[in-house]
Every structure is written in C-alpha cells, then in structure tokens.
Amino acid sequence: MSTLVERLLGQPAAAVAIEPGAARAAATSFGDVAEASARLAHVLREHHGVESGDRVGLLLEPGAAFIHALTAVWRARAAALVLTPLHPPKERARLLDDAGARLVIASPELAAVAADGTSATAVHVFASAASGAASLDGHALPPPPCARALLPETDDLALLVYTSGTTSLPKGVLLRHHHLEAQCDAIARAWQLRSDDVLVHALPLHHVHGLVIALLSVLRVGGSAIMQPSFDAHAVLTACARASVFMGVPTMYARLLDALDALTPEARAAAAATLADLRLCTSGSAGLPVSLGERWARYAGRYPVERFGMTELGVALSNRVAGERVPGSVGWPLPSVHVRVVDDAGAPADEGELQVRGPTVFEGYWERPDETAAAFVFDEGVRWFRTGDTVRRHGDGRVSVLGRTSVDILKSAGYKLSAPAIEEALRRHPDVRDAAVVGLPDETYGQRVAAAVMLRPGASLTAEALLTFARSELAPYALPRLVHFVDDVPRNAMGKVRKPVLAELLAILEGHDADVHEGTTQR
Ligand code: MCA
Ligand code: AMP
C-alpha cells in the first residue's frame, strides 16, 4: 500500500494541486509540492533534529505553503498537529504540551501568534512561493542530496487531531498513514473523485473534514483545490464557477442560501446555474436539516450528498452520488467500512449505538489508555469503535442519526464541543462558583451554546465581562451565545446537573424573559 505522500509525488509534476486564489496569482503544481517538501523535510531532519514519530505543529494559512509544510513533515517521517489561529494561546499551548510537539512551523504572518501559544516549543518561520522555492527562518532551503529517499512508511504516525470528549480535556486522535490512505480511498471510491475535479475549499484545516475528507481526498486522486482564506459565502459562490466539488457543514449551506436569497433575481439565477453545474456537493459534521437541503435543491437542482463522519474514522456512511439521496438520512456504509447497531446490552438492534470497524478506524487516543479502552468493544475478537451516536438502521441498510448518546457533547456549526470543557473555562473566573452548559436547538448552527452560571456570594459580574474572560480560554465557536445567571444549578440527588431540565428552562427563558439576551444578560 502506498502512502498519501507517494500518491501526491506520483501525480504529473505539471498538474495543478492548488489553484490560484486571485486572477494573476500563480498556481501550485504537484511538482512544486514535491520540490518544496523535499527541501523542508531535509532541513527538518538534518538541522532541527526531527526524528521519526516526532510531532510537529503547523500554523499556516490555507494555501500552497500549508501543503508544502504538511507534506514535508510527513517526508521527515514526523506527524503533523494542525493548529488554528482561532484558538486562544492557552488552548494552543495545552495542545502542543499534550502532544509533546518538537517544534512549530508557522507562516511569517502567524509566527507571532504561534510563539504566543508556547514557551516550550520552538517556532520556525516557513515561507514558500507557489513555485516551490522556500525558506526557513529567512534562509533559502537548498535541494536535498536525494529527494526521493524522504518517504514515510504506512505505519508512521501521520496526524494527531484533537477532538472534544466528555471530559474537559480534548484528546488526540492517532491517525497513521495507512488510516489516511484507507479513509481517502473509501471516500474517493464512494464519491467517484477524479483527477479533473476542482474542490472549493473553505473548511478549517484543524479538523478531519477540511483536512482529510475534503483537501487530501481530492489531492490524492490528482484533483486540485481552490483554497479560501476562510469561509465567505460570496467568495465561495464565485469560486464555484471554476469548480466541480464543494464540501461543507450545514451552517455553510445555510449561509450560502442566505447569500443567494439576498442577490438580485438576475445574479441569483446566474449563481444557481453555477451551482447546478457542480458535480458533487456534500454535507456533513452535523445533521443537515431537511428544509435546508430542500432549499439547496431548489437552487442547485439536487439535494446535497449527506454523509456521516468522525475524526476517529473519516467518513463511515454516505448517500449515493449517482443513486439515491434520502433526505434526513446519512446513507449506507462506504467501501471497506463495516457498521452495526446495538442496544444498551450490546445486542443487535434497529435502533441504538452505531459501531464501526475496518481499516479507516483510528488506533487510539494519544496517551489516553483509559479513554481508548472505553472507546472500543471486543466481540468475538473483533474490535468495534463506539461512536456515541444513536442511530436507526432501516430495512434497506440506510442509517439515520437520531442524536448523541451523551448530553455533554454538543455540535455547533459542525464543531464538536465538550460541555464540561466550557463549564471548566467559565469556572476559572474567580467570581464564578458553578456553571452548566447545554446546547439549544438552532436551525443554522445545529446547536447554540447556552450557559447557566452561579456566582459566588457578593460577586457582581456581567455576561459581557464573563465572555471577555472566556475568550482567553475558548475558541470563538465554543463561546456561550446565551448566559443566564441562576441562584442554583439544578442537580439530581447524585449531584449530577439535570441537563435536559436546564436546556428546557434556558430555551423558555431565551424566548420569553426580557432580561436574557445573547451575550448581554446582567444579574
Ligand atoms: C458563528 N456565529 C455563531 C456560531 N458561529 N452563532 C452561534 N453559534 C455558533 N457556533 C455567529 C457569530 O456570532 C456572528 O454573529 C456570525 O455568526 C458570524 O461569525 P463568524 O465567526 O464570522 O462565523 P464564520 O467564521 O462564518 O463561521 C461559520 C462557519 C464555521 C464557517 C460555518 O463555524 C466553520 O468553519 N465550521 C466548520 C467546523 C468544522 O469543520 N467541523 C468539522 C469537525 P454576528 O454576525 O451576529 O456577530 S467534524 C469532522 O471533522 C468529522 C470528521 C465530520 O464528520 O466532518
Ligand atoms: P467530530 O468528533 O468533530 O469528528 O464529529 C463527529 C460527530 O459529528 C459524529 O459523532 C456525529 O455526532 C456528528 N456528525 C457527523 N456527520 C453527521 C451527520 N451527517 N449527521 C448527524 N451528525 C453527524
């Protein structure tokens, strides 16, 4: 089995990997990726002590330099930890420490941000032209003695991707090159990805959706990507005119539809014609509301291909590209993916927990033996991954997602969030005695984060002041959108917060109580 890197290096050198963003900018070819990654990999190993199995942080904008650096880390036989500037420095430091990262490769623009997040890890500034000429810390990188010798093995650790759990600490998902290859291969076969595909890429790169499912799956078959600096609905609609594939989270579809609705009738008709020309639009990371999918179908001619995925396994289930797309369903297992549905006792059932096995399923969580053990069940010697999602399997084998098994896992705008992590961040404020976080249903975001906060006696704290504090602890997408101060957090006799009751209470208060506004609640 070859690795993803070998597949990228095996593409025709002149073929485009990254399409230029602006009209006169240069494209990046697969040959450029080969050139820049070989130079950087050589210097990482020879001058910066990078060894097989090391973890290397990456903090770069979407674009050619990101691909050059990622491929270089792999050619140095190290694993990449993709960081985001959306994280506050404290969060970045926690991840780098947890991963024991040897160094961080940052773009010139993000180097200061990267350095702010860590005292223990050295930051190196990587700049590269689209052409593949590159420099590290201001020194031009020479070609290595033998570029082809720099290749990882299928068993090498490729990625460490942090995902939220039911505890307050995110856990690192260990993905080896053979996992990535199996995931991208299953996706490419199910979605019939081709070398002439052009992907509009507007997803964050620190998650598997943007990094593996979208970007790497398309590049692996020799396709190319138009990488957007961030998600902007109008920019995405414009880029779609040059593309064949779009992959997004439901919130992006909502934003795109709102942007379409706001256009003049002529502009809207032109945009709709562009969307109808796309070969493939997929939606995932959270359930796609049927009303949203149908609105999209009215513009683009077809319902998006909804699929189910997880950081731990890429995509497990998908509706069919050529065949049936069932609204409200995530479809059938991908090639090589085996799924089963079990009840609480572990017996086969039509409705229950979704479990998955096969070559796409990750190995375990980085240095978390207990959480790894809890994530799998063994049945007659076969290891099944417990997704924590409750699903229904229909007679024709297709699956619908009913919800998460744990109320402590939220999904907002496609981001998985841990309620305990947000609660702990709020509790770090000296005036906060207790906090409980729930997700409230939301058509655009799936769930909105809402918090009930109990202050210490005598403290006076506004929601704004609390949120200002929380910004130094949490990414913007994890911030509560509703803060309600309570005299007591409702708990049962065991001391456990009664979250369903709390969610109902907060939803009612949000609708009716004039004192409760997004981010502006005052005690
Ligand atoms: C933004 N806003 C929100 C939220 N996010 N309101 C409530 N809840 C939210 N989560 C509001 C802001 O307050 C602001 O409001 C307005 O929206 C614009 O905010 P902004 O930060 O600019 O939003 P954005 O940058 O446009 O972000 C929306 C987004 C982003 C592009 C959809 O959330 C995103 O990239 N999500 C993708 C996450 C993802 O990739 N997950 C994959 C993990 P106002 O205008 O009033 O100020 S899952 C995975 O990897 C597995 C494998 C899988 O299955 O895919
Ligand atoms: P993450 O851990 O961030 O990779 O998120 C994985 C989780 O996203 C899954 O366990 C599901 O709860 C959710 N998810 C992904 N795709 C879908 C979908 N199409 N419908 C409903 N939930 C989804």
Coordinates of C-alpha atoms and ligand atoms in Angstrom, one line a residue:
M1 CA 0.0 0.0 0.0
S2 CA 1.4 3.4 -0.9
T3 CA 1.1 6.4 1.4
L4 CA -0.7 9.6 0.5
V5 CA 2.7 11.3 0.1
E6 CA 3.7 8.8 -2.5
R7 CA 0.5 9.3 -4.3
L8 CA 0.9 13.1 -4.3
L9 CA 4.5 12.8 -5.5
G10 CA 3.3 10.3 -8.2
Q11 CA 1.0 12.9 -9.9
P12 CA 2.2 14.5 -13.1
A13 CA 4.6 17.3 -12.0
A14 CA 2.9 19.9 -14.1
A15 CA -0.7 19.1 -12.9
V16 CA -2.2 21.8 -10.6
A17 CA -2.6 21.0 -6.9
I18 CA -3.6 24.4 -5.6
E19 CA -5.5 26.7 -7.9
P20 CA -4.5 30.4 -7.6
G21 CA -6.8 32.4 -5.4
A22 CA -6.5 35.7 -7.3
A23 CA -6.7 36.2 -11.1
R24 CA -3.0 36.8 -11.7
A25 CA -1.5 34.7 -8.9
A26 CA 0.4 31.5 -9.8
A27 CA -1.0 28.0 -9.4
T28 CA 0.9 25.4 -7.4
S29 CA 1.7 22.2 -9.2
F30 CA 2.3 18.7 -7.7
G31 CA 5.9 19.2 -8.9
D32 CA 6.1 22.3 -6.7
V33 CA 4.8 20.4 -3.7
A34 CA 7.4 17.7 -4.3
E35 CA 10.2 20.3 -4.6
A36 CA 9.3 22.4 -1.5
S37 CA 8.5 19.4 0.7
A38 CA 11.8 17.7 -0.1
R39 CA 13.8 20.8 0.8
L40 CA 11.9 21.4 4.0
A41 CA 11.9 17.8 5.1
H42 CA 15.6 17.5 4.6
V43 CA 16.3 20.6 6.7
L44 CA 13.9 19.5 9.4
R45 CA 15.8 16.2 9.8
E46 CA 19.3 17.4 9.3
H47 CA 19.3 20.7 11.1
H48 CA 16.3 20.6 13.5
G49 CA 16.6 17.1 14.9
V50 CA 13.2 16.0 13.7
E51 CA 13.0 12.2 14.0
S52 CA 10.5 9.5 13.1
G53 CA 7.5 9.7 15.3
D54 CA 8.0 13.3 16.4
R55 CA 5.0 15.6 16.5
V56 CA 5.3 18.9 14.6
G57 CA 2.8 21.8 14.9
L58 CA 1.6 23.6 11.8
L59 CA 0.2 27.1 11.9
L60 CA -0.2 28.4 8.3
E61 CA -3.0 29.9 6.3
P62 CA -4.8 27.7 3.8
G63 CA -2.8 27.6 0.6
A64 CA 0.3 26.2 -1.1
A65 CA 2.7 26.7 1.9
F66 CA 0.3 24.7 4.1
I67 CA 0.5 21.7 1.7
H68 CA 4.3 22.1 1.3
A69 CA 4.8 22.1 5.1
L70 CA 2.4 19.2 5.8
T71 CA 4.0 17.0 3.1
A72 CA 7.4 18.0 4.4
V73 CA 6.5 16.9 7.9
W74 CA 5.4 13.5 6.5
R75 CA 8.6 13.2 4.4
A76 CA 10.6 13.8 7.6
R77 CA 8.6 10.8 9.0
A78 CA 7.0 13.0 11.7
A79 CA 3.3 13.6 12.5
A80 CA 1.5 16.8 12.0
L81 CA -0.6 18.6 14.6
V82 CA -2.5 21.2 12.6
L83 CA -3.2 24.3 14.8
T84 CA -5.7 27.1 14.2
P85 CA -5.3 30.8 14.9
L86 CA -8.9 30.7 16.2
H87 CA -7.6 29.1 19.4
P88 CA -6.6 31.4 22.2
P89 CA -2.9 31.0 23.1
K90 CA -3.7 29.0 26.2
E91 CA -5.6 26.4 24.2
R92 CA -2.8 26.1 21.7
A93 CA -0.2 25.7 24.5
R94 CA -2.4 22.9 26.0
L95 CA -2.5 21.0 22.7
L96 CA 1.2 21.5 22.0
D97 CA 2.1 20.3 25.5
D98 CA -0.2 17.3 25.3
A99 CA 1.3 16.3 22.0
G100 CA 4.9 16.9 23.2
A101 CA 5.5 18.8 19.9
R102 CA 9.1 19.2 18.9
L103 CA 8.6 22.4 17.0
V104 CA 6.0 24.5 15.2
I105 CA 6.2 25.6 11.6
A106 CA 4.4 28.9 11.1
S107 CA 3.9 31.3 8.3
P108 CA 5.5 34.7 8.6
E109 CA 2.1 36.2 9.3
L110 CA 1.2 33.7 12.1
A111 CA 4.6 33.2 13.7
A112 CA 3.9 35.7 16.5
V113 CA 0.6 34.0 17.2
A114 CA 2.3 30.6 17.3
A115 CA 5.0 31.9 19.6
D116 CA 2.3 33.3 21.9
G117 CA 0.9 29.9 22.4
T118 CA 4.0 28.2 23.6
S119 CA 7.1 28.7 25.7
A120 CA 8.4 25.2 25.4
T121 CA 8.2 24.6 21.7
A122 CA 10.5 26.4 19.1
V123 CA 8.7 28.3 16.3
H124 CA 10.2 28.2 12.8
V125 CA 9.0 30.6 10.1
F126 CA 8.4 28.9 6.8
A127 CA 7.8 30.9 3.7
S128 CA 7.3 29.5 0.2
A129 CA 6.4 30.8 -3.1
A130 CA 3.7 29.0 -5.1
S131 CA 6.7 27.8 -7.3
G132 CA 8.2 25.7 -4.5
A133 CA 11.2 27.9 -3.7
A134 CA 11.2 28.1 0.1
S135 CA 12.9 29.5 3.1
L136 CA 13.0 28.6 6.8
D137 CA 13.8 31.4 9.3
G138 CA 14.8 33.6 6.4
H139 CA 17.4 31.1 4.9
A140 CA 16.7 29.7 1.4
L141 CA 16.3 25.9 1.5
P142 CA 18.7 24.1 -0.8
P143 CA 17.6 20.9 -2.6
P144 CA 18.5 17.8 -0.5
P145 CA 21.1 15.3 -1.8
C146 CA 18.4 12.7 -2.6
A147 CA 14.8 13.9 -2.5
R148 CA 13.2 10.6 -3.3
A149 CA 14.7 9.0 -0.2
L150 CA 12.5 11.1 2.0
L151 CA 9.3 9.0 2.4
P152 CA 7.2 7.8 5.3
E153 CA 6.1 4.2 5.8
T154 CA 2.4 3.2 6.0
D155 CA 2.8 2.6 9.8
D156 CA 4.2 6.0 10.6
L157 CA 2.1 8.3 12.6
A158 CA 0.7 10.9 10.2
L159 CA -1.7 13.1 12.1
L160 CA -2.7 14.0 15.7
V161 CA -6.1 15.6 15.5
Y162 CA -7.6 16.8 18.7
T163 CA -11.3 16.2 19.4
S164 CA -13.6 17.0 22.3
G165 CA -14.7 14.3 24.6
T166 CA -17.0 14.1 27.6
T167 CA -14.1 15.3 29.9
S168 CA -12.7 18.8 29.9
L169 CA -9.5 17.8 28.1
P170 CA -9.6 17.3 24.3
K171 CA -8.0 14.1 23.2
G172 CA -5.6 13.5 20.3
V173 CA -6.8 11.0 17.7
L174 CA -3.9 9.0 16.3
L175 CA -4.0 8.5 12.6
R176 CA -1.3 6.6 10.8
H177 CA -0.6 6.8 7.1
H178 CA -2.5 3.6 6.5
H179 CA -5.6 5.1 8.2
L180 CA -5.4 8.2 5.9
E181 CA -4.9 6.1 2.9
A182 CA -7.9 3.9 3.8
Q183 CA -10.1 6.9 4.6
C184 CA -9.2 8.8 1.4
D185 CA -9.6 5.7 -0.7
A186 CA -13.1 4.9 0.6
I187 CA -14.1 8.5 0.0
A188 CA -12.7 8.7 -3.5
R189 CA -14.4 5.4 -4.5
A190 CA -17.8 6.3 -2.9
W191 CA -17.8 9.8 -4.4
Q192 CA -16.0 8.9 -7.6
L193 CA -13.4 11.6 -7.2
R194 CA -11.3 12.2 -10.3
S195 CA -8.1 14.0 -11.4
D196 CA -10.1 16.7 -13.2
D197 CA -12.1 17.5 -10.0
V198 CA -11.7 21.1 -8.6
L199 CA -12.7 21.5 -5.0
V200 CA -13.8 24.8 -3.5
H201 CA -12.2 24.5 0.0
A202 CA -13.5 26.8 2.7
L203 CA -13.3 24.5 5.8
P204 CA -11.0 24.9 8.7
L205 CA -7.8 22.7 8.4
H206 CA -7.5 21.7 12.1
H207 CA -10.3 19.1 11.6
V208 CA -10.7 15.9 9.6
H209 CA -13.5 17.3 7.5
G210 CA -11.4 20.1 6.0
L211 CA -8.1 18.4 6.0
V212 CA -8.7 14.7 5.1
I213 CA -12.2 14.4 3.8
A214 CA -12.0 17.4 1.5
L215 CA -8.5 18.5 0.8
L216 CA -6.4 15.3 0.9
S217 CA -9.0 13.1 -0.7
V218 CA -9.2 15.4 -3.7
L219 CA -5.4 15.9 -4.0
R220 CA -4.8 12.2 -3.6
V221 CA -6.5 11.4 -6.9
G222 CA -4.7 14.3 -8.6
G223 CA -7.5 16.8 -8.3
S224 CA -7.0 20.4 -7.3
A225 CA -8.3 22.8 -4.7
I226 CA -9.3 26.5 -4.7
M227 CA -8.4 27.2 -1.1
Q228 CA -10.3 30.1 0.5
P229 CA -8.6 32.0 3.4
S230 CA -11.8 31.5 5.4
F231 CA -15.5 30.9 4.7
D232 CA -17.1 33.8 2.9
A233 CA -20.4 32.9 1.2
H234 CA -20.0 35.3 -1.7
A235 CA -16.4 34.2 -2.3
V236 CA -17.5 30.6 -2.3
L237 CA -20.3 31.2 -4.8
T238 CA -17.8 33.0 -7.1
A239 CA -15.2 30.2 -6.8
C240 CA -17.9 27.6 -7.6
A241 CA -17.9 28.8 -11.2
R242 CA -14.4 27.3 -11.6
A243 CA -15.1 24.1 -9.6
S244 CA -16.8 20.7 -9.7
V245 CA -16.9 19.9 -6.0
F246 CA -18.0 21.6 -2.8
M247 CA -17.9 20.1 0.7
G248 CA -19.4 21.9 3.7
V249 CA -21.1 21.8 7.1
P250 CA -24.8 22.5 7.2
T251 CA -24.1 26.0 8.6
M252 CA -22.2 26.8 5.4
Y253 CA -25.2 25.7 3.3
A254 CA -27.4 28.0 5.4
R255 CA -25.0 30.9 4.9
L256 CA -24.8 30.2 1.2
L257 CA -28.6 30.1 0.8
D258 CA -29.0 33.4 2.7
A259 CA -26.4 35.0 0.4
L260 CA -28.3 33.6 -2.6
D261 CA -31.6 34.9 -1.3
A262 CA -30.1 38.4 -0.9
L263 CA -29.0 38.6 -4.6
T264 CA -30.9 40.4 -7.3
P265 CA -33.0 38.0 -9.4
E266 CA -30.5 38.1 -12.3
A267 CA -27.5 37.5 -10.1
R268 CA -29.4 34.7 -8.3
A269 CA -30.2 32.9 -11.5
A270 CA -26.6 33.1 -12.6
A271 CA -25.4 31.7 -9.2
A272 CA -27.9 29.0 -9.3
A273 CA -26.8 27.9 -12.8
T274 CA -23.2 27.7 -11.4
L275 CA -24.3 25.6 -8.5
A276 CA -26.3 23.3 -10.8
D277 CA -23.0 22.7 -12.8
L278 CA -21.2 21.3 -9.7
R279 CA -20.7 17.6 -10.0
L280 CA -20.8 17.0 -6.2
C281 CA -21.9 18.9 -3.1
T282 CA -21.5 17.0 0.2
S283 CA -22.7 18.0 3.7
G284 CA -21.5 16.5 7.0
S285 CA -20.1 17.1 10.5
A286 CA -23.7 17.6 11.7
G287 CA -27.2 16.7 10.6
L288 CA -28.5 18.6 7.6
P289 CA -32.0 19.9 8.3
V290 CA -34.2 18.6 5.5
S291 CA -35.7 22.0 5.0
L292 CA -32.2 23.3 4.3
G293 CA -31.3 20.5 1.9
E294 CA -34.5 21.1 0.0
R295 CA -33.9 24.8 -0.2
W296 CA -30.5 24.0 -1.7
A297 CA -32.0 21.5 -4.1
R298 CA -34.3 24.3 -5.4
Y299 CA -31.2 26.3 -6.4
A300 CA -28.7 23.6 -7.3
G301 CA -31.1 21.1 -8.8
R302 CA -30.0 18.3 -6.4
Y303 CA -30.1 17.6 -2.7
P304 CA -26.6 17.6 -1.2
V305 CA -25.0 14.2 -0.6
E306 CA -25.3 13.9 3.2
R307 CA -22.7 11.7 4.9
F308 CA -21.7 10.8 8.4
G309 CA -18.1 11.1 9.7
M310 CA -16.0 11.3 12.7
T311 CA -12.4 12.5 13.5
E312 CA -11.7 8.9 14.5
L313 CA -12.6 7.3 11.2
G314 CA -13.2 9.8 8.3
V315 CA -16.5 9.1 6.6
A316 CA -18.4 6.0 7.6
L317 CA -21.7 6.4 5.8
S318 CA -22.9 8.4 2.8
N319 CA -25.8 8.8 0.5
R320 CA -25.0 7.9 -3.1
V321 CA -23.5 10.3 -5.6
A322 CA -25.1 8.6 -8.7
G323 CA -28.0 6.9 -7.0
E324 CA -30.4 7.7 -4.2
R325 CA -30.2 10.6 -1.8
V326 CA -32.5 10.2 1.1
P327 CA -33.3 13.5 3.0
G328 CA -32.8 13.0 6.7
S329 CA -30.5 10.0 6.2
V330 CA -26.7 9.6 6.1
G331 CA -26.9 6.7 3.8
W332 CA -25.0 3.5 3.5
P333 CA -21.5 2.3 4.6
L334 CA -18.6 3.3 2.4
P335 CA -16.4 0.6 0.8
S336 CA -14.3 -1.2 3.4
V337 CA -16.4 0.3 6.3
H338 CA -18.4 -2.2 8.5
V339 CA -21.1 -0.9 10.7
R340 CA -23.5 -2.4 13.2
V341 CA -26.2 -1.0 15.5
V342 CA -26.5 -2.4 19.1
D343 CA -28.8 -1.8 22.0
D344 CA -27.7 -1.0 25.6
A345 CA -27.0 -4.6 26.2
G346 CA -24.8 -4.9 23.1
A347 CA -27.3 -7.0 21.2
P348 CA -28.1 -6.2 17.5
A349 CA -31.0 -3.7 17.2
D350 CA -32.7 -1.5 14.6
E351 CA -32.1 1.5 16.9
G352 CA -29.2 2.0 19.2
E353 CA -25.5 2.9 19.2
L354 CA -23.6 3.0 15.9
Q355 CA -20.4 1.0 16.0
V356 CA -17.8 0.9 13.2
R357 CA -14.8 -1.3 12.3
G358 CA -12.4 -1.6 9.4
P359 CA -9.2 -0.1 8.1
T360 CA -10.4 3.5 8.3
V361 CA -10.9 3.3 12.1
F362 CA -8.1 5.0 14.2
E363 CA -5.8 3.3 16.6
G364 CA -6.5 5.1 19.8
Y365 CA -6.2 8.4 21.6
W366 CA -2.7 9.8 22.3
E367 CA -1.5 8.8 25.7
R368 CA -5.1 8.1 26.9
P369 CA -5.2 4.3 27.5
D370 CA -8.4 4.5 29.6
E371 CA -10.3 6.6 27.0
T372 CA -9.0 4.4 24.3
A373 CA -10.2 1.2 26.1
A374 CA -13.6 2.8 26.7
A375 CA -14.0 3.7 23.0
F376 CA -13.9 0.1 21.8
V377 CA -15.8 -3.1 22.5
F378 CA -14.5 -6.5 21.6
D379 CA -16.9 -9.0 20.2
E380 CA -15.5 -12.5 19.3
G381 CA -12.1 -10.9 19.0
V382 CA -13.2 -8.2 16.7
R383 CA -12.7 -4.6 17.8
W384 CA -15.7 -2.2 17.2
F385 CA -15.4 1.5 17.7
R386 CA -18.3 3.0 19.7
T387 CA -19.3 6.2 18.0
G388 CA -21.5 7.5 20.8
D389 CA -24.2 8.3 18.2
T390 CA -27.7 6.9 18.5
V391 CA -29.0 5.8 15.0
R392 CA -31.7 3.9 13.3
R393 CA -31.0 1.3 10.6
H394 CA -33.7 1.0 8.0
G395 CA -34.7 -2.2 6.2
D396 CA -32.6 -1.2 3.1
G397 CA -29.5 -0.8 5.2
R398 CA -29.5 3.0 5.2
V399 CA -28.9 4.8 8.5
S400 CA -30.4 7.9 10.1
V401 CA -28.8 9.7 13.0
L402 CA -31.1 10.3 16.0
G403 CA -28.6 12.1 18.2
R404 CA -25.6 11.9 20.5
T405 CA -25.7 9.4 23.4
S406 CA -24.2 12.0 25.8
V407 CA -25.8 15.4 26.5
D408 CA -22.3 16.6 27.3
I409 CA -21.2 16.6 23.6
L410 CA -22.5 19.5 21.6
K411 CA -22.3 20.2 17.9
S412 CA -22.3 23.9 16.9
A413 CA -21.6 25.0 13.3
G414 CA -20.1 21.5 12.8
Y415 CA -17.6 21.9 15.7
K416 CA -17.8 19.2 18.4
L417 CA -17.7 20.9 21.8
S418 CA -17.4 19.4 25.2
A419 CA -19.9 20.9 27.7
P420 CA -17.5 20.1 30.7
A421 CA -14.6 21.9 28.9
I422 CA -16.7 25.1 28.5
E423 CA -18.0 24.8 32.1
E424 CA -14.5 24.5 33.4
A425 CA -13.4 27.5 31.4
L426 CA -16.2 29.6 32.9
R427 CA -15.4 28.3 36.4
R428 CA -11.9 29.6 36.1
H429 CA -13.3 33.1 36.5
P430 CA -12.8 34.0 40.2
D431 CA -16.5 35.2 40.6
V432 CA -18.0 32.0 39.2
R433 CA -19.0 29.3 41.7
D434 CA -20.7 26.9 39.3
A435 CA -21.6 26.7 35.7
A436 CA -23.6 24.3 33.5
V437 CA -23.6 24.3 29.7
V438 CA -26.2 22.8 27.3
G439 CA -26.9 23.0 23.6
L440 CA -30.1 24.7 22.4
P441 CA -31.5 23.6 19.0
D442 CA -30.8 26.1 16.2
E443 CA -31.7 25.9 12.5
T444 CA -28.5 27.5 11.3
Y445 CA -25.9 26.2 13.9
G446 CA -27.4 22.9 14.8
Q447 CA -27.0 23.8 18.4
R448 CA -26.2 27.1 20.2
V449 CA -24.1 27.0 23.4
A450 CA -26.1 28.2 26.4
A451 CA -24.7 28.5 30.0
A452 CA -26.4 28.7 33.4
V453 CA -23.9 30.5 35.7
M454 CA -24.0 30.7 39.5
L455 CA -21.9 33.4 41.0
R456 CA -20.0 33.4 44.4
P457 CA -21.9 35.2 47.2
G458 CA -21.4 39.0 46.9
A459 CA -20.0 38.9 43.3
S460 CA -21.4 41.1 40.6
L461 CA -20.4 40.0 37.1
T462 CA -22.0 40.9 33.8
A463 CA -22.3 38.4 31.0
E464 CA -20.0 40.6 28.8
A465 CA -17.3 40.6 31.4
L466 CA -17.6 36.8 31.7
L467 CA -17.4 36.3 28.0
T468 CA -14.4 38.6 27.7
F469 CA -12.7 36.4 30.2
A470 CA -13.9 33.3 28.4
R471 CA -12.4 34.5 25.1
S472 CA -8.9 33.9 26.6
E473 CA -9.8 30.3 27.3
L474 CA -12.0 29.2 24.4
A475 CA -12.2 29.4 20.7
P476 CA -14.9 31.8 19.4
Y477 CA -17.0 28.9 18.2
A478 CA -17.2 27.5 21.7
L479 CA -18.3 30.7 23.5
P480 CA -21.7 30.6 25.0
R481 CA -24.2 32.6 23.0
L482 CA -26.6 32.8 25.9
V483 CA -25.5 33.4 29.6
H484 CA -28.1 33.2 32.3
F485 CA -27.3 33.8 35.9
V486 CA -29.0 31.4 38.3
D487 CA -29.2 31.1 42.1
D488 CA -28.5 27.4 41.9
V489 CA -27.6 24.9 39.1
P490 CA -30.2 22.2 39.1
R491 CA -28.7 18.9 40.2
N492 CA -30.2 15.5 41.0
A493 CA -29.7 13.5 44.2
M494 CA -26.4 12.2 42.9
G495 CA -25.2 15.8 42.4
K496 CA -25.4 15.5 38.6
V497 CA -26.6 18.5 36.7
R498 CA -30.1 17.9 35.3
K499 CA -29.2 19.0 31.7
P500 CA -32.4 18.2 29.9
V501 CA -34.3 20.2 32.5
L502 CA -31.8 23.0 32.3
A503 CA -32.0 23.1 28.4
E504 CA -35.8 23.4 28.6
L505 CA -35.5 26.2 31.1
L506 CA -32.9 28.1 29.1
A507 CA -34.9 27.7 25.9
I508 CA -38.0 29.1 27.6
L509 CA -36.1 32.0 29.2
E510 CA -34.5 32.8 25.9
G511 CA -37.9 33.1 24.3
H512 CA -39.7 35.0 27.0
D513 CA -37.5 36.6 29.5
A514 CA -36.6 40.2 28.5
D515 CA -33.6 40.1 30.8
V516 CA -31.9 37.3 28.7
H517 CA -30.2 38.4 25.6
E518 CA -27.3 36.9 23.6
G519 CA -24.2 37.9 25.5
T520 CA -25.8 40.8 27.3
T521 CA -27.5 39.2 30.3
Q522 CA -27.0 41.1 33.5
R523 CA -27.6 39.9 37.0
Ligands
MCA1 C1 -20.7 31.9 14.4 N1 -21.8 32.5 14.9 C2 -22.4 31.7 15.7 C3 -21.6 30.5 15.7 N2 -20.6 30.7 14.9 N3 -23.5 31.8 16.5 C4 -23.9 30.7 17.2 N4 -23.2 29.6 17.3 C5 -22.1 29.4 16.5 N5 -21.4 28.3 16.6 C6 -22.2 33.8 14.6 C7 -21.3 34.9 15.1 O1 -21.6 35.2 16.5 C8 -21.5 36.0 14.2 O2 -22.7 36.7 14.5 C9 -21.8 35.3 12.9 O3 -22.2 34.0 13.2 C10 -20.5 35.3 12.1 O4 -19.5 34.7 12.9 P1 -18.2 34.1 12.3 O5 -17.2 33.8 13.4 O6 -17.7 35.0 11.2 O7 -18.6 32.8 11.6 P2 -17.9 32.1 10.5 O8 -16.5 32.3 10.6 O9 -18.6 32.4 9.2 O10 -18.1 30.6 10.9 C11 -19.2 29.8 10.4 C12 -18.6 28.5 9.8 C13 -17.6 27.9 10.8 C14 -17.8 28.9 8.5 C15 -19.7 27.6 9.5 O11 -18.3 27.7 12.1 C16 -16.9 26.7 10.4 O12 -16.0 26.7 9.6 N6 -17.4 25.5 10.8 C17 -16.9 24.2 10.3 C18 -16.5 23.3 11.5 C19 -15.9 22.0 11.0 O13 -15.1 22.0 10.1 N7 -16.1 20.9 11.7 C20 -15.6 19.7 11.3 C21 -15.5 18.8 12.6 P3 -23.0 38.2 14.3 O14 -22.9 38.4 12.8 O15 -24.3 38.4 15.0 O16 -21.8 38.9 15.1 S1 -16.3 17.3 12.3 C22 -15.3 16.3 11.4 O17 -14.3 16.7 11.1 C23 -15.9 15.0 11.1 C24 -14.8 14.1 10.5 C25 -17.0 15.2 10.0 O18 -18.0 14.4 10.0 O19 -16.9 16.1 9.2
AMP2 P1 -16.1 15.1 15.3 O1 -15.8 14.3 16.5 O2 -15.9 16.6 15.4 O3 -15.4 14.5 14.2 O4 -17.6 14.9 15.0 C1 -18.2 13.7 14.8 C2 -19.6 13.7 15.1 O5 -20.3 14.6 14.2 C3 -20.3 12.4 15.0 O6 -20.1 11.5 16.0 C4 -21.8 12.9 14.8 O7 -22.3 13.1 16.1 C5 -21.6 14.2 14.1 N1 -22.0 14.0 12.7 C6 -21.1 14.0 11.6 N2 -21.8 13.9 10.5 C7 -23.1 13.9 10.8 C8 -24.3 13.9 10.1 N3 -24.3 13.9 8.7 N4 -25.5 13.9 10.7 C9 -25.5 14.0 12.1 N5 -24.4 14.0 12.8 C10 -23.2 14.0 12.2

